[in-house]
mmCIF file of C-alpha atoms and ligand atoms in Angstrom:
data_model
loop_
_atom_site.group_PDB
_atom_site.id
_atom_site.type_symbol
_atom_site.label_atom_id
_atom_site.label_comp_id
_atom_site.label_asym_id
_atom_site.label_seq_id
_atom_site.Cartn_x
_atom_site.Cartn_y
_atom_site.Cartn_z
ATOM 1 C CA MET A 1 -45.629 -87.145 -122.427
ATOM 2 C CA SER A 2 -45.930 -83.741 -124.274
ATOM 3 C CA ALA A 3 -45.454 -81.381 -121.772
ATOM 4 C CA ALA A 4 -48.449 -79.723 -123.048
ATOM 5 C CA LEU A 5 -51.227 -81.970 -123.291
ATOM 6 C CA LYS A 6 -53.916 -80.582 -120.831
ATOM 7 C CA THR A 7 -56.054 -83.278 -119.938
ATOM 8 C CA GLU A 8 -58.180 -81.083 -117.372
ATOM 9 C CA VAL A 9 -60.002 -78.488 -118.353
ATOM 10 C CA PRO A 10 -61.020 -77.247 -115.318
ATOM 11 C CA GLY A 11 -65.907 -77.644 -115.958
ATOM 12 C CA THR A 12 -65.682 -79.428 -119.092
ATOM 13 C CA PRO A 13 -66.151 -83.274 -118.474
ATOM 14 C CA ARG A 14 -63.868 -85.631 -119.204
ATOM 15 C CA HIS A 15 -63.664 -86.915 -121.948
ATOM 16 C CA PHE A 16 -62.576 -90.649 -122.874
ATOM 17 C CA LEU A 17 -62.454 -90.308 -127.042
ATOM 18 C CA GLU A 18 -58.792 -90.732 -128.185
ATOM 19 C CA LEU A 19 -55.586 -91.768 -125.925
ATOM 20 C CA SER A 20 -53.444 -89.099 -127.348
ATOM 21 C CA ASP A 21 -55.822 -86.906 -125.733
ATOM 22 C CA ILE A 22 -54.699 -87.509 -122.537
ATOM 23 C CA ASP A 23 -52.060 -87.673 -120.769
ATOM 24 C CA GLY A 24 -49.785 -91.068 -119.937
ATOM 25 C CA GLY A 25 -50.716 -90.431 -115.939
ATOM 26 C CA THR A 26 -54.070 -90.262 -115.675
ATOM 27 C CA LEU A 27 -53.923 -93.495 -117.864
ATOM 28 C CA ARG A 28 -52.349 -95.113 -116.054
ATOM 29 C CA ARG A 29 -54.476 -93.556 -113.143
ATOM 30 C CA MET A 30 -57.650 -95.656 -114.356
ATOM 31 C CA LEU A 31 -55.322 -98.924 -114.823
ATOM 32 C CA ASP A 32 -54.674 -99.186 -111.762
ATOM 33 C CA ILE A 33 -58.102 -98.705 -110.963
ATOM 34 C CA GLY A 34 -58.760 -101.321 -113.596
ATOM 35 C CA VAL A 35 -56.787 -103.751 -112.088
ATOM 36 C CA ARG A 36 -58.469 -103.043 -108.087
ATOM 37 C CA ALA A 37 -61.735 -103.813 -109.819
ATOM 38 C CA LYS A 38 -60.667 -107.552 -111.150
ATOM 39 C CA ARG A 39 -58.872 -108.345 -107.830
ATOM 40 C CA GLY A 40 -62.590 -107.117 -106.221
ATOM 41 C CA GLU A 41 -61.094 -104.127 -104.150
ATOM 42 C CA LEU A 42 -62.686 -101.300 -105.611
ATOM 43 C CA PRO A 43 -65.399 -101.030 -102.034
ATOM 44 C CA GLY A 44 -69.371 -100.327 -102.578
ATOM 45 C CA LYS A 45 -71.348 -99.248 -105.000
ATOM 46 C CA PRO A 46 -69.125 -96.027 -106.272
ATOM 47 C CA LEU A 47 -71.896 -95.616 -109.617
ATOM 48 C CA ALA A 48 -75.067 -95.858 -107.423
ATOM 49 C CA GLY A 49 -77.950 -93.250 -107.959
ATOM 50 C CA ARG A 50 -76.018 -92.933 -111.795
ATOM 51 C CA HIS A 51 -77.213 -93.102 -114.958
ATOM 52 C CA VAL A 52 -75.300 -94.756 -118.240
ATOM 53 C CA ALA A 53 -76.759 -94.286 -121.379
ATOM 54 C CA MET A 54 -74.856 -96.436 -124.871
ATOM 55 C CA ILE A 55 -75.728 -96.341 -128.343
ATOM 56 C CA PHE A 56 -74.160 -98.241 -130.718
ATOM 57 C CA GLU A 57 -74.475 -97.220 -134.813
ATOM 58 C CA LYS A 58 -73.271 -100.937 -135.214
ATOM 59 C CA PRO A 59 -72.662 -103.944 -133.868
ATOM 60 C CA SER A 60 -71.037 -105.107 -131.262
ATOM 61 C CA THR A 61 -70.824 -108.326 -128.138
ATOM 62 C CA ARG A 62 -67.983 -107.337 -126.399
ATOM 63 C CA THR A 63 -67.916 -103.369 -125.464
ATOM 64 C CA ARG A 64 -72.011 -103.736 -125.203
ATOM 65 C CA VAL A 65 -71.937 -106.656 -122.503
ATOM 66 C CA SER A 66 -68.597 -105.695 -120.518
ATOM 67 C CA PHE A 67 -69.786 -102.297 -120.049
ATOM 68 C CA GLU A 68 -73.392 -102.843 -119.475
ATOM 69 C CA VAL A 69 -72.127 -105.508 -116.590
ATOM 70 C CA GLY A 70 -69.332 -103.366 -114.983
ATOM 71 C CA ILE A 71 -72.130 -100.427 -114.896
ATOM 72 C CA ARG A 72 -74.741 -102.696 -113.096
ATOM 73 C CA GLN A 73 -71.699 -104.665 -111.199
ATOM 74 C CA LEU A 74 -70.503 -101.396 -110.108
ATOM 75 C CA GLY A 75 -73.921 -99.691 -108.837
ATOM 76 C CA GLY A 76 -75.230 -98.039 -111.815
ATOM 77 C CA GLU A 77 -77.878 -97.929 -113.990
ATOM 78 C CA VAL A 78 -77.545 -98.353 -117.587
ATOM 79 C CA VAL A 79 -79.952 -97.951 -121.565
ATOM 80 C CA THR A 80 -78.658 -99.027 -124.343
ATOM 81 C CA LEU A 81 -80.112 -98.471 -127.347
ATOM 82 C CA ALA A 82 -79.364 -99.370 -131.357
ATOM 83 C CA GLY A 83 -78.324 -96.395 -133.486
ATOM 84 C CA LYS A 84 -80.951 -96.919 -135.441
ATOM 85 C CA ASP A 85 -83.837 -96.892 -132.770
ATOM 86 C CA THR A 86 -82.963 -93.170 -131.708
ATOM 87 C CA GLN A 87 -83.565 -90.030 -133.028
ATOM 88 C CA LEU A 88 -79.736 -89.783 -133.891
ATOM 89 C CA GLY A 89 -80.337 -92.850 -136.357
ATOM 90 C CA ARG A 90 -82.958 -91.153 -138.678
ATOM 91 C CA GLY A 91 -80.150 -87.744 -138.472
ATOM 92 C CA GLU A 92 -81.475 -86.002 -135.750
ATOM 93 C CA SER A 93 -77.845 -83.663 -134.648
ATOM 94 C CA PRO A 94 -75.041 -84.865 -132.403
ATOM 95 C CA ALA A 95 -74.807 -81.943 -130.775
ATOM 96 C CA ASP A 96 -79.192 -82.480 -130.412
ATOM 97 C CA THR A 97 -78.647 -85.201 -128.280
ATOM 98 C CA ALA A 98 -75.534 -84.869 -126.298
ATOM 99 C CA ARG A 99 -77.718 -81.688 -125.519
ATOM 100 C CA VAL A 100 -80.821 -83.808 -124.455
ATOM 101 C CA LEU A 101 -79.208 -87.779 -122.580
ATOM 102 C CA SER A 102 -77.216 -84.483 -121.389
ATOM 103 C CA ARG A 103 -80.561 -83.716 -118.766
ATOM 104 C CA TYR A 104 -80.569 -87.427 -118.632
ATOM 105 C CA VAL A 105 -77.811 -89.603 -117.667
ATOM 106 C CA ASP A 106 -74.110 -88.625 -116.711
ATOM 107 C CA ALA A 107 -72.521 -89.951 -118.685
ATOM 108 C CA ILE A 108 -72.642 -91.067 -122.436
ATOM 109 C CA ILE A 109 -70.879 -93.949 -124.745
ATOM 110 C CA LEU A 110 -71.445 -94.372 -128.357
ATOM 111 C CA ARG A 111 -69.903 -96.861 -131.275
ATOM 112 C CA THR A 112 -70.277 -95.346 -134.073
ATOM 113 C CA ASP A 113 -68.317 -95.620 -137.493
ATOM 114 C CA ARG A 114 -68.509 -91.572 -138.105
ATOM 115 C CA VAL A 115 -65.179 -89.781 -135.517
ATOM 116 C CA ALA A 116 -67.114 -87.002 -136.660
ATOM 117 C CA LYS A 117 -69.844 -87.389 -134.998
ATOM 118 C CA ILE A 118 -68.303 -88.361 -130.918
ATOM 119 C CA ARG A 119 -66.514 -85.362 -131.376
ATOM 120 C CA GLU A 120 -69.750 -83.134 -131.983
ATOM 121 C CA LEU A 121 -71.449 -85.404 -129.252
ATOM 122 C CA ALA A 122 -68.494 -84.609 -127.157
ATOM 123 C CA GLU A 123 -68.390 -81.684 -128.050
ATOM 124 C CA TYR A 124 -71.754 -79.913 -126.787
ATOM 125 C CA ALA A 125 -72.488 -83.168 -123.569
ATOM 126 C CA THR A 126 -72.109 -81.130 -120.903
ATOM 127 C CA VAL A 127 -71.398 -85.096 -119.353
ATOM 128 C CA PRO A 128 -68.329 -87.107 -119.897
ATOM 129 C CA VAL A 129 -68.209 -89.367 -123.172
ATOM 130 C CA ILE A 130 -66.936 -92.499 -124.243
ATOM 131 C CA ASN A 131 -65.838 -93.922 -127.662
ATOM 132 C CA ALA A 132 -67.053 -97.594 -127.353
ATOM 133 C CA LEU A 133 -65.395 -98.232 -131.208
ATOM 134 C CA THR A 134 -65.128 -95.831 -134.482
ATOM 135 C CA ASP A 135 -63.627 -95.583 -137.661
ATOM 136 C CA VAL A 136 -59.983 -94.311 -136.837
ATOM 137 C CA SER A 137 -59.992 -95.321 -132.671
ATOM 138 C CA HIS A 138 -61.298 -98.099 -129.851
ATOM 139 C CA PRO A 139 -59.629 -97.745 -127.318
ATOM 140 C CA CYS A 140 -61.436 -98.952 -124.341
ATOM 141 C CA GLN A 141 -59.884 -101.780 -126.036
ATOM 142 C CA LEU A 142 -55.882 -100.558 -125.803
ATOM 143 C CA MET A 143 -56.783 -100.146 -122.360
ATOM 144 C CA ALA A 144 -57.231 -104.098 -121.938
ATOM 145 C CA ASP A 145 -54.374 -104.773 -124.430
ATOM 146 C CA VAL A 146 -52.483 -103.312 -122.320
ATOM 147 C CA MET A 147 -53.715 -104.910 -118.894
ATOM 148 C CA THR A 148 -53.543 -107.967 -120.724
ATOM 149 C CA PHE A 149 -49.749 -107.811 -121.997
ATOM 150 C CA GLU A 150 -48.410 -106.807 -117.768
ATOM 151 C CA GLU A 151 -50.798 -109.890 -116.201
ATOM 152 C CA HIS A 152 -49.294 -111.880 -118.745
ATOM 153 C CA ARG A 153 -46.166 -110.028 -119.103
ATOM 154 C CA GLY A 154 -45.345 -107.521 -116.051
ATOM 155 C CA PRO A 155 -44.601 -103.249 -117.563
ATOM 156 C CA ILE A 156 -46.179 -102.608 -121.129
ATOM 157 C CA ALA A 157 -42.877 -99.171 -120.942
ATOM 158 C CA GLY A 158 -39.037 -100.884 -123.068
ATOM 159 C CA GLN A 159 -40.851 -103.836 -124.080
ATOM 160 C CA VAL A 160 -42.121 -104.704 -128.252
ATOM 161 C CA VAL A 161 -45.225 -105.638 -129.248
ATOM 162 C CA ALA A 162 -45.594 -106.546 -133.500
ATOM 163 C CA TRP A 163 -49.241 -105.956 -135.791
ATOM 164 C CA THR A 164 -49.821 -107.585 -138.211
ATOM 165 C CA GLY A 165 -52.276 -107.638 -141.191
ATOM 166 C CA ASP A 166 -54.344 -103.926 -141.731
ATOM 167 C CA GLY A 167 -53.880 -100.848 -140.470
ATOM 168 C CA ASN A 168 -56.776 -100.701 -139.479
ATOM 169 C CA ASN A 169 -59.194 -98.411 -135.532
ATOM 170 C CA VAL A 170 -57.601 -101.278 -133.434
ATOM 171 C CA ALA A 171 -53.985 -100.884 -134.941
ATOM 172 C CA GLN A 172 -55.311 -96.776 -134.614
ATOM 173 C CA SER A 173 -55.630 -96.922 -131.462
ATOM 174 C CA PHE A 174 -51.380 -99.246 -131.050
ATOM 175 C CA ILE A 175 -49.740 -95.610 -132.237
ATOM 176 C CA GLN A 176 -51.857 -93.865 -129.522
ATOM 177 C CA ALA A 177 -50.460 -96.666 -127.200
ATOM 178 C CA ALA A 178 -47.300 -97.055 -127.599
ATOM 179 C CA ALA A 179 -46.921 -93.269 -127.036
ATOM 180 C CA ARG A 180 -48.905 -93.222 -123.323
ATOM 181 C CA PHE A 181 -47.359 -95.896 -122.505
ATOM 182 C CA ASN A 182 -44.196 -96.019 -123.740
ATOM 183 C CA PHE A 183 -43.792 -99.784 -125.499
ATOM 184 C CA THR A 184 -42.628 -100.857 -129.300
ATOM 185 C CA LEU A 185 -44.817 -101.328 -131.589
ATOM 186 C CA ARG A 186 -43.599 -102.427 -135.254
ATOM 187 C CA VAL A 187 -46.402 -102.054 -137.527
ATOM 188 C CA ALA A 188 -47.106 -104.511 -140.015
ATOM 189 C CA THR A 189 -49.258 -103.959 -142.643
ATOM 190 C CA PRO A 190 -49.709 -103.432 -146.416
ATOM 191 C CA PRO A 191 -48.172 -100.215 -148.619
ATOM 192 C CA GLU A 192 -52.590 -99.505 -149.334
ATOM 193 C CA LEU A 193 -53.329 -100.244 -145.653
ATOM 194 C CA ALA A 194 -50.830 -98.613 -143.582
ATOM 195 C CA PRO A 195 -52.382 -96.298 -140.726
ATOM 196 C CA PRO A 196 -52.194 -92.542 -141.589
ATOM 197 C CA ALA A 197 -49.346 -90.200 -141.072
ATOM 198 C CA GLN A 198 -49.467 -88.027 -139.785
ATOM 199 C CA LEU A 199 -51.169 -90.443 -136.952
ATOM 200 C CA ILE A 200 -47.559 -92.081 -137.694
ATOM 201 C CA ALA A 201 -45.844 -88.716 -137.037
ATOM 202 C CA ARG A 202 -47.518 -87.433 -133.696
ATOM 203 C CA ALA A 203 -46.871 -90.372 -131.987
ATOM 204 C CA ARG A 204 -43.523 -90.615 -132.863
ATOM 205 C CA ALA A 205 -43.654 -86.588 -131.918
ATOM 206 C CA GLU A 206 -44.696 -87.616 -128.521
ATOM 207 C CA GLY A 207 -41.726 -89.253 -128.175
ATOM 208 C CA ALA A 208 -42.886 -92.826 -129.424
ATOM 209 C CA ASP A 209 -40.788 -95.887 -131.012
ATOM 210 C CA VAL A 210 -43.149 -96.837 -133.622
ATOM 211 C CA GLN A 211 -41.783 -98.932 -136.924
ATOM 212 C CA LEU A 212 -44.123 -99.573 -139.893
ATOM 213 C CA LEU A 213 -42.996 -101.858 -141.649
ATOM 214 C CA ASN A 214 -44.575 -104.220 -144.798
ATOM 215 C CA ASP A 215 -42.368 -107.957 -143.848
ATOM 216 C CA PRO A 216 -44.099 -109.256 -140.789
ATOM 217 C CA PHE A 217 -41.274 -111.817 -139.949
ATOM 218 C CA GLU A 218 -40.082 -107.940 -140.011
ATOM 219 C CA ALA A 219 -41.908 -106.637 -137.138
ATOM 220 C CA VAL A 220 -43.336 -109.986 -134.919
ATOM 221 C CA ARG A 221 -38.655 -110.429 -134.550
ATOM 222 C CA GLY A 222 -38.417 -110.831 -131.342
ATOM 223 C CA ALA A 223 -41.618 -109.479 -130.099
ATOM 224 C CA ARG A 224 -42.723 -110.384 -127.081
ATOM 225 C CA CYS A 225 -46.173 -109.383 -128.273
ATOM 226 C CA VAL A 226 -48.388 -109.948 -131.775
ATOM 227 C CA VAL A 227 -51.096 -108.606 -131.844
ATOM 228 C CA THR A 228 -53.649 -109.257 -135.345
ATOM 229 C CA ASP A 229 -57.159 -108.367 -136.032
ATOM 230 C CA THR A 230 -59.786 -108.684 -138.841
ATOM 231 C CA TRP A 231 -59.115 -107.740 -142.599
ATOM 232 C CA VAL A 232 -63.097 -106.312 -142.843
ATOM 233 C CA SER A 233 -63.627 -104.051 -139.545
ATOM 234 C CA MET A 234 -67.392 -102.869 -139.720
ATOM 235 C CA SER A 235 -66.550 -99.594 -141.278
ATOM 236 C CA ASP A 236 -64.929 -100.602 -144.315
ATOM 237 C CA ASP A 237 -66.304 -100.890 -147.544
ATOM 238 C CA LYS A 238 -67.658 -104.376 -148.389
ATOM 239 C CA ALA A 239 -67.233 -104.287 -151.974
ATOM 240 C CA SER A 240 -63.432 -104.041 -150.969
ATOM 241 C CA MET A 241 -63.104 -107.540 -149.661
ATOM 242 C CA ARG A 242 -62.094 -110.191 -152.537
ATOM 243 C CA LYS A 243 -59.161 -107.130 -152.715
ATOM 244 C CA ARG A 244 -58.435 -107.001 -149.494
ATOM 245 C CA HIS A 245 -58.049 -110.297 -149.025
ATOM 246 C CA ASN A 246 -55.027 -110.755 -151.028
ATOM 247 C CA LEU A 247 -53.892 -108.198 -149.853
ATOM 248 C CA LEU A 248 -53.739 -108.930 -146.530
ATOM 249 C CA ALA A 249 -53.400 -113.068 -147.063
ATOM 250 C CA PRO A 250 -49.393 -112.826 -146.358
ATOM 251 C CA TYR A 251 -49.909 -110.998 -142.474
ATOM 252 C CA GLN A 252 -52.389 -114.402 -141.340
ATOM 253 C CA LEU A 253 -51.163 -114.970 -137.561
ATOM 254 C CA ASN A 254 -50.618 -117.986 -138.438
ATOM 255 C CA GLN A 255 -47.642 -120.355 -135.771
ATOM 256 C CA ARG A 256 -44.935 -120.042 -139.113
ATOM 257 C CA LEU A 257 -45.528 -116.543 -137.948
ATOM 258 C CA LEU A 258 -45.263 -116.320 -134.204
ATOM 259 C CA LYS A 259 -42.685 -118.726 -134.133
ATOM 260 C CA ALA A 260 -40.047 -115.570 -135.776
ATOM 261 C CA ALA A 261 -41.592 -113.803 -132.638
ATOM 262 C CA ALA A 262 -39.428 -114.145 -129.524
ATOM 263 C CA PRO A 263 -40.276 -117.531 -127.806
ATOM 264 C CA ASP A 264 -42.188 -116.162 -125.285
ATOM 265 C CA ALA A 265 -44.654 -113.634 -127.426
ATOM 266 C CA ILE A 266 -48.671 -113.937 -125.782
ATOM 267 C CA VAL A 267 -50.099 -113.770 -129.213
ATOM 268 C CA MET A 268 -53.705 -110.843 -129.223
ATOM 269 C CA HIS A 269 -56.497 -110.536 -131.048
ATOM 270 C CA CYS A 270 -59.771 -107.926 -130.295
ATOM 271 C CA LEU A 271 -62.099 -110.665 -131.840
ATOM 272 C CA PRO A 272 -64.288 -111.288 -132.745
ATOM 273 C CA ALA A 273 -61.973 -113.356 -135.281
ATOM 274 C CA HIS A 274 -62.526 -114.963 -138.875
ATOM 275 C CA ARG A 275 -60.657 -117.515 -138.103
ATOM 276 C CA GLY A 276 -58.612 -118.969 -141.112
ATOM 277 C CA GLU A 277 -58.119 -115.281 -142.151
ATOM 278 C CA GLU A 278 -56.128 -112.608 -140.102
ATOM 279 C CA ILE A 279 -55.800 -116.444 -137.321
ATOM 280 C CA THR A 280 -54.756 -119.596 -137.158
ATOM 281 C CA ASP A 281 -56.620 -121.687 -135.165
ATOM 282 C CA GLU A 282 -53.523 -122.704 -133.994
ATOM 283 C CA VAL A 283 -52.822 -119.692 -133.066
ATOM 284 C CA MET A 284 -56.379 -118.375 -130.783
ATOM 285 C CA ASP A 285 -55.895 -121.519 -129.922
ATOM 286 C CA GLY A 286 -52.891 -122.434 -129.268
ATOM 287 C CA PRO A 287 -50.489 -122.113 -125.359
ATOM 288 C CA GLN A 288 -49.239 -117.867 -126.796
ATOM 289 C CA SER A 289 -53.268 -116.951 -126.918
ATOM 290 C CA VAL A 290 -54.769 -114.348 -123.931
ATOM 291 C CA VAL A 291 -56.925 -113.626 -126.358
ATOM 292 C CA PHE A 292 -59.445 -114.165 -123.987
ATOM 293 C CA ASP A 293 -57.937 -112.762 -120.821
ATOM 294 C CA GLU A 294 -57.697 -110.803 -123.339
ATOM 295 C CA ALA A 295 -61.642 -109.893 -123.782
ATOM 296 C CA GLU A 296 -62.490 -109.858 -119.994
ATOM 297 C CA ASN A 297 -60.985 -107.675 -119.346
ATOM 298 C CA ARG A 298 -62.476 -105.256 -120.847
ATOM 299 C CA LEU A 299 -64.699 -105.828 -118.230
ATOM 300 C CA HIS A 300 -62.334 -104.271 -115.573
ATOM 301 C CA ALA A 301 -60.212 -101.991 -117.115
ATOM 302 C CA GLN A 302 -64.523 -100.503 -118.455
ATOM 303 C CA LYS A 303 -64.709 -99.059 -114.754
ATOM 304 C CA GLY A 304 -60.814 -98.115 -114.362
ATOM 305 C CA VAL A 305 -62.169 -95.133 -117.972
ATOM 306 C CA LEU A 306 -66.030 -95.126 -115.844
ATOM 307 C CA LEU A 307 -64.259 -94.354 -112.203
ATOM 308 C CA TRP A 308 -62.030 -91.627 -113.976
ATOM 309 C CA ALA A 309 -64.920 -89.829 -116.753
ATOM 310 C CA LEU A 310 -67.531 -89.407 -113.868
ATOM 311 C CA GLY A 311 -64.460 -88.343 -111.835
ATOM 312 C CA LEU A 312 -65.355 -90.695 -109.258
ATOM 313 C CA ALA A 313 -61.649 -91.820 -109.357
HETATM 314 N N1 CP B 1 -63.220 -105.981 -128.964
HETATM 315 C C1 CP B 1 -64.339 -105.285 -129.285
HETATM 316 O O1 CP B 1 -64.958 -104.339 -128.810
HETATM 317 O O2 CP B 1 -65.451 -107.292 -129.331
HETATM 318 P P1 CP B 1 -66.989 -106.192 -129.392
HETATM 319 O O3 CP B 1 -67.159 -105.428 -131.734
HETATM 320 O O4 CP B 1 -68.011 -107.192 -130.232
HETATM 321 O O5 CP B 1 -67.508 -104.984 -128.708
HETATM 322 N N1 NVA B 2 -61.799 -103.207 -136.357
HETATM 323 C C1 NVA B 2 -62.690 -104.012 -135.831
HETATM 324 C C2 NVA B 2 -62.763 -104.140 -134.403
HETATM 325 C C3 NVA B 2 -64.117 -104.774 -134.069
HETATM 326 C C4 NVA B 2 -63.771 -104.570 -132.623
HETATM 327 C C5 NVA B 2 -64.042 -103.294 -136.414
HETATM 328 O O1 NVA B 2 -64.461 -101.873 -136.733
HETATM 329 O O2 NVA B 2 -64.631 -104.156 -137.251
#
């Protein structure tokens, strides 16, 4: 953890934008709340009287439903909008949107494919802003992923996690998570699709053990967890689909690759999966897969994020 990192700035809302913005102890506190939520140990309706606005500029099943259900289970109210149905979708600035929504609601959740948009929204919002995925990050997913690993295999610190496939938004949040939760991360991607060097350098400077490789077999050797994701993300140019598929085919998470990991390795995927592409049916439906626990844990982990962001935990 960087000594210079200041999660709490008096008078500023507790935004949840990137894992790297928040210190490891605070993220751990959110996860602990998520675990307690899953066990049914959270008392009462802590979000009673609170309202949350969610804007999705990109499709979503898990994030949208898990946040909506979670907010309601905690006693809060939620307004969910598709980006195209808002004035943000017609060019109203994120800054003005932030100023207006801050007068109505207690928190704003945004999914967008331009990270600059959520940064601007957070800069002008006087309520917390939560990142529900951008082109370069998916921090809520990582909270659920760490929770899922620990539920199945105990503390993640010191463990080896392997990523195979595209160096996309989820991979980039995994790199930030390695720095905050102190696990070793081996990322195997084609050189053309490697995550940004700057992001890796920053994580390493903060003490993270992040190894960048091109050989998926080398990456998974002995790993306790193997993770992959779609070969074409929502923010990717669809014209590049064929090229991406050709580059990424050797990184498919199949039984042969999984056999090279630790015998008790678990398999994660944020979903939606493209079965037969980045992951085979055999692996996704096999005994080592925890992908549906992982999807469920979005609901629980995000309660920790919400309660922290609203200053209720
Ligand atoms: N994993 C995830 O964020 O799924 P959705 O796109 O369905 O929200
Ligand atoms: N990398 C994927 C994640 C979907 C939850 C995408 O951005 O489309």
